[in-house]
Short mmCIF file of C-alpha atoms in Angstrom, two decimals:
data_model
loop_
_atom_site.label_atom_id
_atom_site.label_comp_id
_atom_site.label_asym_id
_atom_site.label_seq_id
_atom_site.Cartn_x
_atom_site.Cartn_y
_atom_site.Cartn_z
CA MET A 1 73.01 52.74 49.82
CA LYS A 2 75.25 55.01 51.88
CA ARG A 3 74.35 58.67 51.70
CA SER A 4 76.79 61.56 51.53
CA LEU A 5 75.95 65.20 52.01
CA ASP A 6 76.30 67.53 49.06
CA ARG A 7 77.76 71.00 49.54
CA LYS A 8 74.33 72.67 49.59
CA THR A 9 73.08 70.42 52.38
CA LYS A 10 76.27 70.85 54.41
CA ILE A 11 75.95 74.62 54.21
CA ALA A 12 72.29 74.41 55.24
CA LEU A 13 73.24 72.52 58.40
CA GLU A 14 76.13 74.73 59.48
CA PRO A 15 75.61 77.32 62.22
CA ARG A 16 74.91 80.71 60.65
CA LYS A 17 77.49 82.55 62.72
CA GLN A 18 79.98 81.69 65.39
CA PRO A 19 79.60 83.57 68.69
CA ARG A 20 82.50 85.98 69.08
CA GLN A 21 81.41 87.78 72.24
CA GLN A 22 80.53 86.43 75.67
CA ARG A 23 76.92 87.56 75.29
CA SER A 24 76.55 85.69 71.99
CA SER A 25 78.14 82.59 73.50
CA LYS A 26 75.60 82.64 76.31
CA VAL A 27 72.74 82.85 73.80
CA VAL A 28 74.10 79.85 71.91
CA ASP A 29 74.48 77.94 75.18
CA ARG A 30 70.84 78.73 76.03
CA ILE A 31 69.73 77.41 72.64
CA LEU A 32 71.78 74.23 72.96
CA ASP A 33 70.71 73.63 76.57
CA ALA A 34 67.04 74.05 75.60
CA ALA A 35 67.43 71.63 72.68
CA LEU A 36 69.11 69.08 74.94
CA ILE A 37 66.37 69.30 77.57
CA LEU A 38 63.60 68.95 74.97
CA THR A 39 65.26 66.02 73.26
CA ARG A 40 65.70 64.30 76.61
CA GLU A 41 62.01 64.82 77.36
CA GLN A 42 60.80 63.72 73.92
CA GLY A 43 63.15 60.80 73.36
CA THR A 44 64.25 60.46 69.77
CA ARG A 45 61.48 62.76 68.49
CA THR A 46 63.15 65.92 67.22
CA PRO A 47 61.97 69.15 68.90
CA THR A 48 60.84 71.99 66.66
CA THR A 49 62.78 75.24 66.35
CA LEU A 50 59.80 77.05 67.89
CA ALA A 51 59.81 74.75 70.91
CA ILE A 52 63.55 75.22 71.34
CA ALA A 53 63.18 79.00 71.16
CA GLN A 54 60.34 79.00 73.69
CA ARG A 55 62.24 76.79 76.12
CA ALA A 56 65.30 79.04 75.77
CA GLY A 57 63.20 82.16 76.35
CA LEU A 58 64.09 83.55 72.94
CA SER A 59 62.27 84.50 69.78
CA VAL A 60 62.49 82.15 66.82
CA GLY A 61 64.28 84.96 64.97
CA SER A 62 66.99 85.02 67.63
CA VAL A 63 67.54 81.29 67.20
CA TYR A 64 67.72 81.66 63.42
CA GLN A 65 70.49 84.23 63.83
CA TYR A 66 72.74 81.40 64.97
CA PHE A 67 71.24 78.24 63.48
CA PRO A 68 69.44 77.81 60.14
CA ASN A 69 67.25 74.95 61.37
CA LYS A 70 66.69 72.45 64.16
CA GLU A 71 68.99 69.89 62.51
CA ALA A 72 71.91 72.30 62.79
CA ILE A 73 71.22 72.70 66.52
CA LEU A 74 71.23 68.95 67.09
CA LEU A 75 74.33 68.58 64.97
CA ASP A 76 76.20 71.14 67.08
CA LEU A 77 75.29 69.23 70.24
CA ALA A 78 76.50 65.97 68.73
CA ARG A 79 79.71 67.49 67.44
CA ARG A 80 80.64 68.70 70.90
CA TRP A 81 80.32 65.17 72.22
CA LEU A 82 81.82 63.27 69.29
CA SER A 83 84.85 65.55 69.09
CA SER A 84 85.90 64.47 72.59
CA PHE A 85 86.73 60.89 71.58
CA PRO A 86 89.68 61.29 69.20
CA GLU A 87 91.80 63.01 71.85
CA VAL A 88 91.05 60.27 74.38
CA ILE A 89 92.06 57.49 71.98
CA GLN A 90 95.11 59.42 70.77
CA LYS A 91 96.46 59.38 74.33
CA ARG A 92 96.83 55.61 74.16
CA ILE A 93 98.81 55.86 70.92
CA GLU A 94 101.25 58.35 72.42
CA VAL A 95 102.30 56.25 75.41
CA PRO A 96 105.04 53.59 75.17
CA ARG A 97 103.93 50.43 73.40
CA PRO A 98 102.78 47.66 75.80
CA THR A 99 104.98 44.58 75.51
CA ASN A 100 102.81 41.98 77.24
CA ARG A 101 99.15 41.19 77.86
CA ASP A 102 99.08 42.62 81.37
CA GLU A 103 100.41 45.97 80.17
CA PHE A 104 97.93 46.01 77.30
CA ARG A 105 95.08 45.14 79.67
CA ARG A 106 96.02 48.14 81.81
CA GLU A 107 95.99 50.37 78.71
CA VAL A 108 92.52 49.10 77.82
CA ARG A 109 91.34 49.84 81.35
CA LYS A 110 92.63 53.43 81.09
CA LEU A 111 90.87 53.89 77.76
CA PHE A 112 87.63 52.48 79.14
CA SER A 113 87.85 54.74 82.16
CA ASP A 114 88.27 57.84 79.97
CA THR A 115 85.59 56.96 77.42
CA SER A 116 83.14 55.77 80.06
CA ARG A 117 83.40 59.17 81.73
CA LEU A 118 82.40 60.82 78.44
CA TYR A 119 79.24 58.73 78.34
CA LEU A 120 78.33 59.13 82.01
CA ASP A 121 78.99 62.88 82.08
CA ASN A 122 76.88 63.35 78.93
CA ALA A 123 74.15 60.79 79.54
CA THR A 124 71.40 63.29 78.78
CA LEU A 125 72.92 63.88 75.35
CA MET A 126 72.42 60.27 74.26
CA PRO A 127 68.87 60.84 72.95
CA VAL A 128 70.35 63.51 70.68
CA ILE A 129 72.94 61.08 69.35
CA GLU A 130 70.24 58.48 68.71
CA ALA A 131 68.05 61.06 66.99
CA ILE A 132 70.90 62.04 64.68
CA SER A 133 71.65 58.41 63.89
CA GLY A 134 68.06 58.05 62.70
CA ASN A 135 68.10 61.25 60.65
CA ALA A 136 69.00 60.54 57.02
CA ASP A 137 70.40 64.04 56.50
CA LEU A 138 72.55 64.09 59.62
CA ARG A 139 73.80 60.52 59.74
CA PRO A 140 76.50 61.08 57.05
CA ILE A 141 78.09 63.76 59.19
CA GLN A 142 78.20 61.42 62.17
CA ASP A 143 79.76 58.86 59.85
CA GLU A 144 82.69 61.23 59.36
CA TYR A 145 83.39 61.21 63.08
CA ASP A 146 82.92 57.44 63.19
CA LYS A 147 85.57 57.02 60.48
CA GLU A 148 88.02 59.10 62.48
CA ILE A 149 87.39 57.09 65.64
CA ILE A 150 87.71 53.77 63.79
CA ALA A 151 90.97 54.94 62.21
CA LEU A 152 92.34 55.88 65.63
CA TYR A 153 91.39 52.52 67.11
CA ALA A 154 93.14 50.84 64.17
CA ALA A 155 96.21 53.05 64.67
CA TRP A 156 96.26 52.17 68.36
CA LEU A 157 96.21 48.44 67.60
CA GLN A 158 99.00 48.90 65.07
CA HIS A 159 100.92 50.88 67.67
CA VAL A 160 100.72 47.79 69.88
CA ASN A 161 101.52 45.43 66.98
CA PRO A 162 103.21 47.24 64.07
CA ALA A 163 102.92 44.07 61.97
CA LEU A 164 99.12 44.07 62.12
CA GLU A 165 97.62 44.36 58.63
CA ASP A 166 95.61 47.48 57.81
CA LYS A 167 92.46 45.59 56.83
CA ILE A 168 92.46 43.60 60.07
CA ALA A 169 93.14 46.69 62.19
CA CYS A 170 90.28 48.55 60.50
CA ARG A 171 87.87 45.64 60.90
CA LEU A 172 88.70 45.40 64.59
CA GLY A 173 88.34 49.18 64.91
CA VAL A 174 84.80 49.00 63.53
CA LEU A 175 83.83 46.30 66.01
CA MET A 176 85.45 48.12 68.93
CA MET A 177 83.56 51.33 68.18
CA GLU A 178 80.17 49.82 67.34
CA VAL A 179 80.03 47.27 70.15
CA GLY A 180 81.28 49.75 72.73
CA HIS A 181 78.81 52.45 71.71
CA VAL A 182 75.71 50.26 71.46
CA CYS A 183 76.38 48.45 74.74
CA ARG A 184 76.97 51.69 76.60
CA LEU A 185 73.72 53.15 75.30
CA VAL A 186 71.95 50.07 76.63
CA GLY A 187 73.68 50.47 79.99
CA LEU A 188 72.81 54.16 80.29
CA LYS A 189 69.11 53.35 79.97
CA ARG A 190 69.35 51.19 83.06
CA ASP A 191 70.81 51.78 86.51
CA ARG A 192 74.44 52.58 87.27
CA ARG A 193 75.24 49.09 88.54
CA THR A 194 73.97 47.55 85.31
CA TYR A 195 75.98 50.09 83.33
CA ASP A 196 79.17 49.14 85.18
CA LEU A 197 78.54 45.42 84.63
CA ILE A 198 77.95 45.98 80.90
CA GLU A 199 81.12 48.06 80.79
CA ASP A 200 83.07 45.14 82.27
CA ASP A 201 81.50 42.77 79.76
CA VAL A 202 82.44 45.01 76.82
CA GLU A 203 86.00 45.26 78.09
CA ALA A 204 86.19 41.46 78.28
CA MET A 205 84.82 41.17 74.73
CA TRP A 206 87.35 43.70 73.45
CA LEU A 207 90.24 41.83 75.03
CA ALA A 208 89.04 38.49 73.67
CA LEU A 209 88.61 40.04 70.22
CA VAL A 210 91.91 41.88 69.78
CA THR A 211 94.51 40.23 72.00
CA ARG A 212 95.13 37.31 69.63
CA HIS A 213 96.02 39.80 66.89
CA LEU A 214 98.58 41.73 68.92
CA ASN A 215 101.44 39.25 69.31
CA LEU A 216 101.76 39.84 73.05
CA GLU A 217 103.25 37.42 75.57
#
């Protein structure tokens, strides 16, 4: 059964205050950097608030000024990463519609180049994303971002083929997001050459999956 967060839980996971001054921003960055380092060291095991505070060189009270709990810290890290994807996909919707398979293939390559950079530049954040996926309280919030990304993939496909039915576009969007994400996580756990080969394989799978639905010459 799919979970959804009630208002009380959402409030409990929100940062307590947003940094308005440079000094406060630096404190938040120290907290987030410490959480990221600990999560990378511990894998998917969630670090405690005390451990995060100690690694950041702060008191637990200082951490609690900005975050109510460790889940809120992890969520803020994930949000920073997840919020990068919609803009990247939106770019492909805003360019002229490709009229043949070669043009569409070039658009796919541009999208893969942009999204791959997000994974490679944030490779150390992936344990955080996996930890959130396995956290029953945080997963529904990630689902909200997933829905937005799926909707954008669907909109992109319908930009290429305006006649594509909504249900088909959405189904393809789900597959594009899930397959791309899982395969890249696998690649990041190996060496760069393996990552690049997996990236090429995913691109080939995407093209085989969606091209027949796009009415391209």
